[in-house]
Amino acid sequence: MHGSGTIPPGHGFGFMPRYFFSTANGHRIKDDEGDVLPDDAAARHMAINILSEVLPSQREQLGDGGRYSVIVADEQANPVYEITATAKRHAR
Amino acid sequence: MSALFQNQVLANLGDEDRAVLEPHLVAVTLRKGEVLTEQDGPVDDVYFPGTADLANVMVFADGRAVETSTVGSEGVSGLAAFLAGAPCSWRVVVQIEGTAWRLSSDVLRRQVQASPALLARTLELTHDYQSQAAQTAACNAIHEVTPRLARWLLLVQDRTDQTDILLTQGDIATLLGVQRTTINAAASELRGAGAIEYRRGKVYIRDRMALKALACSCYEAQRRRSQALGIVTRFQREDLSSPPGR
């Protein structure tokens, strides 16, 4: 699991697909660069890491409810995986 | 000659130290990604960066390499391993290409032993890098990514003297030990606050004061310690002379 997107396409033996990771908390931050990873499982793993790293900085937005998502797409822009943190503040 | 040295250690050498060291200094241009000293390898040469910036990184078996401290125009690589005659505990890699001066460790070690002033300076720098690494270790454990990124960008700007930082978000993510997309999200916050701008492979610092306001307390804590040791960079001098509350 490498943090860098600098591995060139087709690096190593065989084909390694590129995955794109966008994030959304109301407005979406698109990923134009992508990461070359061995397979979908590695992409899911990375998405979970991203969510855990970004969530603490979403304290204000999520404190009153709302959601934060990491969306993984393949090279054809088809969605592969999505993980979302949802907050709900209960009336009391 | 001293005016030619963009490196502060070289520019501030005493006459005698300069006379001894200068004939051995080799001006080099360092390329991004070049490994100058391998982790657990010997420190044959040390490097005094001019416009280049070096990262001291800890390398893991899976290929990840996280930055522990950075060396720029304020100092010299290889401390304190070369003083101890011990292997370097981290890899020294060029993170931003630029100029530097290379010097044989043996030459510098001999002169350090002969010159109390040079010994004092190398010990002060060693101390500064040690406290930078300690601050970074604590910062990585406690602080969120956005303030860490702001702190790190300031640190690199201080040590390279540049407004443009020639690093991709992927490079920065690797050095900070987080995912590229996490840096993308954090950089987007800093951009939203007007502190930085970025295009592929380049971060521009637009508003240093805004960036300082977003950085964690580690930046200021470390800057004060460095200042006490006489390590003050051009941008830091400008900060001190700019009116407060800007």
Coordinates of C-alpha atoms in Angstrom, one line a residue:
Chain A
M1 CA 0.0 0.0 0.0
H2 CA 1.9 3.0 -1.3
G3 CA 0.8 6.6 -0.7
S4 CA 2.3 7.8 -4.0
G5 CA 0.7 8.1 -7.4
T6 CA 4.1 8.3 -9.1
I7 CA 4.3 4.7 -10.3
P8 CA 4.1 4.8 -14.1
P9 CA 1.3 2.8 -15.8
G10 CA 2.3 -0.7 -16.8
H11 CA 5.1 -0.7 -14.2
G12 CA 6.2 -4.2 -13.0
F13 CA 4.9 -7.4 -14.6
G14 CA 1.5 -7.4 -16.1
F15 CA -1.1 -4.8 -16.0
M16 CA -1.9 -2.8 -12.9
P17 CA -5.0 -0.7 -13.0
R18 CA -5.3 2.9 -12.0
Y19 CA -7.9 4.0 -9.5
F20 CA -9.2 7.5 -8.8
F21 CA -10.2 8.6 -5.3
S22 CA -12.6 11.5 -5.0
T23 CA -13.9 12.8 -1.7
A24 CA -17.2 14.5 -1.0
N25 CA -18.6 16.4 1.9
G26 CA -21.2 18.4 0.0
H27 CA -18.8 19.5 -2.6
R28 CA -16.7 16.9 -4.4
I29 CA -12.9 17.0 -4.7
K30 CA -12.0 15.2 -7.9
D31 CA -8.9 13.2 -8.4
D32 CA -7.2 13.7 -11.8
E33 CA -4.1 11.7 -11.0
G34 CA -5.1 8.4 -9.6
D35 CA -3.0 5.6 -8.0
V36 CA -1.8 2.5 -9.7
L37 CA -2.7 -0.5 -7.5
P38 CA -2.7 -4.3 -7.8
D39 CA -6.5 -4.8 -7.6
D40 CA -9.9 -3.7 -6.3
A41 CA -9.1 -5.0 -2.8
A42 CA -6.0 -2.7 -2.6
A43 CA -8.2 0.2 -3.8
R44 CA -10.8 -0.5 -1.1
H45 CA -8.1 -0.7 1.5
M46 CA -6.7 2.7 0.4
A47 CA -10.2 4.3 0.5
I48 CA -10.6 3.2 4.1
N49 CA -7.2 4.6 5.0
I50 CA -8.1 7.9 3.3
L51 CA -11.4 8.1 5.2
S52 CA -9.7 7.6 8.5
E53 CA -7.0 10.2 7.8
V54 CA -9.4 12.9 6.6
L55 CA -12.3 12.4 9.1
P56 CA -10.6 14.3 12.0
S57 CA -10.5 17.5 9.9
Q58 CA -14.2 17.2 9.2
R59 CA -15.1 17.6 12.8
E60 CA -17.0 20.8 12.3
Q61 CA -19.0 19.7 9.3
L62 CA -19.9 16.3 10.8
G63 CA -20.6 17.7 14.3
D64 CA -24.1 18.8 13.3
G65 CA -24.7 15.9 11.0
G66 CA -23.8 15.4 7.4
R67 CA -21.7 12.9 5.6
Y68 CA -18.2 12.4 4.2
S69 CA -17.5 9.9 1.4
V70 CA -14.5 8.5 -0.4
I71 CA -15.5 7.3 -3.8
V72 CA -13.3 5.0 -5.9
A73 CA -13.6 4.9 -9.6
D74 CA -11.7 2.9 -12.3
E75 CA -10.1 4.2 -15.4
Q76 CA -13.4 4.3 -17.3
A77 CA -14.8 6.4 -14.4
N78 CA -17.1 3.5 -13.3
P79 CA -17.6 3.5 -9.5
V80 CA -15.8 0.6 -7.8
Y81 CA -16.3 1.3 -4.1
E82 CA -17.6 4.0 -1.8
I83 CA -17.2 4.4 1.9
T84 CA -19.2 7.0 3.8
A85 CA -19.2 8.3 7.3
T86 CA -22.7 9.6 8.3
A87 CA -23.4 11.7 11.3
K88 CA -26.7 12.4 12.9
R89 CA -27.3 14.6 15.8
H90 CA -30.3 13.5 17.9
A91 CA -32.6 16.0 19.5
R92 CA -32.5 15.9 23.3
Chain B
M1 CA 33.5 34.2 -2.1
S2 CA 31.2 33.9 0.8
A3 CA 28.5 35.8 -1.0
L4 CA 28.4 33.0 -3.6
F5 CA 27.4 30.5 -0.9
Q6 CA 23.6 30.3 -0.6
N7 CA 24.3 27.9 2.3
Q8 CA 24.4 29.6 5.6
V9 CA 26.9 27.4 7.2
L10 CA 29.4 28.0 4.4
A11 CA 28.6 31.7 4.1
N12 CA 29.3 32.1 7.8
L13 CA 32.5 30.1 8.1
G14 CA 35.4 31.7 9.9
D15 CA 38.4 32.7 7.8
E16 CA 40.5 29.8 8.8
D17 CA 37.8 27.2 8.4
R18 CA 37.0 28.6 5.0
A19 CA 40.6 28.5 3.9
V20 CA 40.8 24.8 4.8
L21 CA 37.4 23.6 3.5
E22 CA 37.0 25.7 0.4
P23 CA 39.5 23.8 -1.8
H24 CA 37.6 20.6 -1.1
L25 CA 34.1 21.9 -1.7
V26 CA 32.5 20.7 -5.0
A27 CA 29.5 22.5 -6.4
V28 CA 26.9 20.1 -7.5
T29 CA 23.3 20.1 -8.9
L30 CA 21.2 17.6 -7.2
R31 CA 18.3 15.9 -9.0
K32 CA 15.0 15.1 -7.3
G33 CA 14.9 11.5 -6.0
E34 CA 18.7 11.2 -5.8
V35 CA 19.8 9.2 -2.8
L36 CA 22.9 10.9 -1.2
T37 CA 23.2 8.7 1.8
E38 CA 21.6 5.3 2.3
Q39 CA 19.8 4.3 5.5
D40 CA 22.4 2.5 7.7
G41 CA 25.0 3.3 5.1
P42 CA 28.3 5.2 5.6
V43 CA 28.4 9.0 5.4
D44 CA 31.2 9.4 2.9
D45 CA 30.3 12.9 1.9
V46 CA 28.1 15.6 3.4
Y47 CA 26.1 18.1 1.4
F48 CA 25.5 21.8 2.1
P49 CA 22.3 22.7 0.2
G50 CA 22.0 26.0 -1.7
T51 CA 18.6 25.9 -3.4
A52 CA 18.2 22.1 -3.0
D53 CA 16.2 20.6 -0.2
L54 CA 17.0 17.2 1.3
A55 CA 14.7 14.9 3.2
N56 CA 15.9 12.6 5.9
V57 CA 13.5 9.7 5.6
M58 CA 13.0 6.4 7.4
V59 CA 12.6 3.6 4.9
F60 CA 10.3 0.6 5.6
A61 CA 10.6 -2.8 4.0
D62 CA 7.4 -2.3 2.1
G63 CA 8.9 0.7 0.3
R64 CA 7.3 3.4 2.3
A65 CA 9.7 6.2 3.3
V66 CA 8.5 8.8 5.8
E67 CA 10.3 12.1 6.4
T68 CA 11.7 12.8 9.9
S69 CA 13.5 16.0 9.2
T70 CA 14.5 18.3 6.3
V71 CA 17.8 19.9 5.5
G72 CA 18.1 23.0 3.4
S73 CA 20.2 26.1 3.0
E74 CA 20.5 26.5 6.8
G75 CA 22.6 23.4 7.3
V76 CA 24.3 20.3 6.2
S77 CA 23.3 16.6 5.7
G78 CA 24.7 13.6 7.6
L79 CA 24.6 15.1 11.1
A80 CA 25.4 13.7 13.5
A81 CA 26.3 10.4 12.0
F82 CA 29.5 11.7 10.4
L83 CA 30.7 13.3 13.7
A84 CA 30.2 10.0 15.4
G85 CA 31.8 8.1 12.6
A86 CA 28.6 5.9 12.6
P87 CA 26.3 4.9 9.7
C88 CA 23.4 7.2 9.0
S89 CA 20.2 6.1 10.6
W90 CA 18.1 7.4 7.8
R91 CA 18.2 7.8 4.0
V92 CA 19.1 11.3 2.8
V93 CA 17.2 11.9 -0.5
V94 CA 16.8 15.0 -2.6
Q95 CA 13.2 16.2 -2.3
I96 CA 13.6 19.4 -4.2
E97 CA 16.3 19.7 -6.9
G98 CA 18.8 22.5 -6.8
T99 CA 22.3 23.4 -6.0
A100 CA 24.5 22.2 -3.2
W101 CA 28.1 21.8 -2.2
R102 CA 29.6 18.4 -1.5
L103 CA 32.4 17.9 0.9
S104 CA 34.2 14.7 2.1
S105 CA 33.2 13.8 5.6
D106 CA 36.8 13.1 6.5
V107 CA 37.8 16.6 5.6
L108 CA 35.0 18.2 7.6
R109 CA 35.6 15.9 10.6
R110 CA 39.2 16.8 10.7
Q111 CA 38.5 20.5 10.6
V112 CA 35.7 20.2 13.2
Q113 CA 38.3 18.6 15.5
A114 CA 40.7 21.5 14.9
S115 CA 38.2 24.3 15.1
P116 CA 36.1 25.0 18.2
A117 CA 33.9 27.5 16.3
L118 CA 33.1 24.9 13.7
L119 CA 32.5 22.2 16.3
A120 CA 30.0 24.5 18.1
R121 CA 28.1 25.2 14.8
T122 CA 27.8 21.5 13.9
L123 CA 26.6 20.7 17.4
E124 CA 24.0 23.5 17.2
L125 CA 22.8 22.2 13.9
T126 CA 22.8 18.6 15.2
H127 CA 20.7 19.8 18.1
D128 CA 18.3 21.7 15.7
Y129 CA 17.8 18.6 13.6
Q130 CA 17.2 16.5 16.6
S131 CA 14.6 18.8 17.9
Q132 CA 13.0 19.1 14.5
A133 CA 12.8 15.3 14.3
A134 CA 11.3 15.0 17.8
Q135 CA 8.8 17.7 17.1
T136 CA 7.8 16.0 13.8
A137 CA 7.4 12.6 15.6
A138 CA 5.1 14.1 18.2
C139 CA 3.3 16.2 15.5
N140 CA 2.6 13.1 13.3
A141 CA 1.1 11.3 16.3
I142 CA -1.2 14.1 17.4
H143 CA -2.0 16.6 14.8
E144 CA -4.4 16.5 11.9
V145 CA -3.2 16.4 8.3
T146 CA -4.2 19.9 7.3
P147 CA -2.3 21.8 10.0
R148 CA 0.6 19.3 9.5
L149 CA 0.7 20.1 5.8
A150 CA 0.6 23.8 6.5
R151 CA 3.5 23.4 8.9
W152 CA 5.5 21.3 6.5
L153 CA 5.1 23.7 3.6
L154 CA 6.4 26.5 5.7
L155 CA 9.3 24.4 6.8
V156 CA 10.2 23.6 3.3
Q157 CA 9.8 27.2 2.1
D158 CA 12.0 28.4 4.9
R159 CA 14.7 25.9 4.0
T160 CA 14.6 26.4 0.2
D161 CA 14.0 30.1 0.1
Q162 CA 11.4 29.6 -2.7
T163 CA 7.8 30.5 -3.1
D164 CA 7.2 27.7 -5.5
I165 CA 7.6 24.2 -4.2
L166 CA 8.3 21.7 -6.9
L167 CA 6.6 18.7 -5.4
T168 CA 3.5 16.7 -6.4
Q169 CA 0.8 15.9 -3.9
G170 CA 1.9 12.3 -4.2
D171 CA 5.5 13.3 -3.1
I172 CA 4.2 15.3 -0.2
A173 CA 1.9 12.4 0.9
T174 CA 4.8 10.0 0.9
L175 CA 6.9 12.3 3.0
L176 CA 4.1 12.9 5.5
G177 CA 3.2 9.2 5.6
V178 CA -0.4 9.6 4.4
Q179 CA -2.4 8.8 1.3
R180 CA -2.2 11.1 -1.7
T181 CA -5.9 11.8 -1.7
T182 CA -5.7 12.9 2.0
I183 CA -3.1 15.5 0.9
N184 CA -5.4 16.4 -2.0
A185 CA -8.2 17.1 0.5
A186 CA -5.9 19.0 2.9
A187 CA -4.4 21.1 0.1
S188 CA -7.9 21.9 -1.1
E189 CA -8.7 23.3 2.4
L190 CA -5.5 25.4 2.3
R191 CA -6.4 26.7 -1.1
G192 CA -9.9 27.5 0.0
A193 CA -8.3 29.7 2.7
G194 CA -6.2 31.5 0.1
A195 CA -2.9 30.2 1.5
I196 CA -1.7 28.2 -1.4
E197 CA -2.4 27.5 -5.0
Y198 CA -1.4 24.4 -6.9
R199 CA -1.1 22.9 -10.3
R200 CA 0.3 19.6 -11.3
G201 CA 3.6 19.1 -9.6
K202 CA 3.9 22.5 -8.1
V203 CA 2.6 24.2 -4.9
Y204 CA 2.7 28.0 -4.8
I205 CA 2.6 29.7 -1.4
R206 CA 0.4 32.7 -1.9
D207 CA -0.1 33.9 1.6
R208 CA 2.5 32.9 4.2
M209 CA 0.6 34.6 7.0
A210 CA -2.5 32.7 6.2
L211 CA -0.5 29.5 6.0
K212 CA 1.0 30.2 9.5
A213 CA -2.5 30.8 10.9
L214 CA -3.5 27.3 9.6
A215 CA -0.3 25.5 10.7
C216 CA -0.1 23.6 14.0
S217 CA 1.8 25.0 16.9
C218 CA 4.8 22.8 16.0
Y219 CA 5.9 25.3 13.3
E220 CA 6.3 28.2 15.7
A221 CA 7.7 26.1 18.5
Q222 CA 10.5 24.8 16.2
R223 CA 11.1 28.2 14.6
R224 CA 11.7 29.8 18.1
R225 CA 14.2 27.1 19.0
S226 CA 16.1 27.5 15.7
Q227 CA 16.1 31.3 16.1
A228 CA 17.7 30.9 19.5
L229 CA 20.5 29.0 17.8
G230 CA 20.9 31.7 15.2
I231 CA 19.1 29.7 12.5
V232 CA 16.9 32.2 10.9
T233 CA 16.0 32.0 7.2
R234 CA 15.2 34.8 4.8
F235 CA 11.4 34.3 4.9
Q236 CA 11.5 34.2 8.7
R237 CA 13.4 37.5 8.8
E238 CA 10.7 39.0 6.6
D239 CA 8.0 37.6 8.9
L240 CA 9.6 39.3 11.9
S241 CA 9.8 42.6 10.1
S242 CA 6.3 42.6 8.7
P243 CA 3.7 44.4 10.7
P244 CA 1.7 42.3 13.2
G245 CA -1.9 41.4 12.4
R246 CA -1.3 41.4 8.6

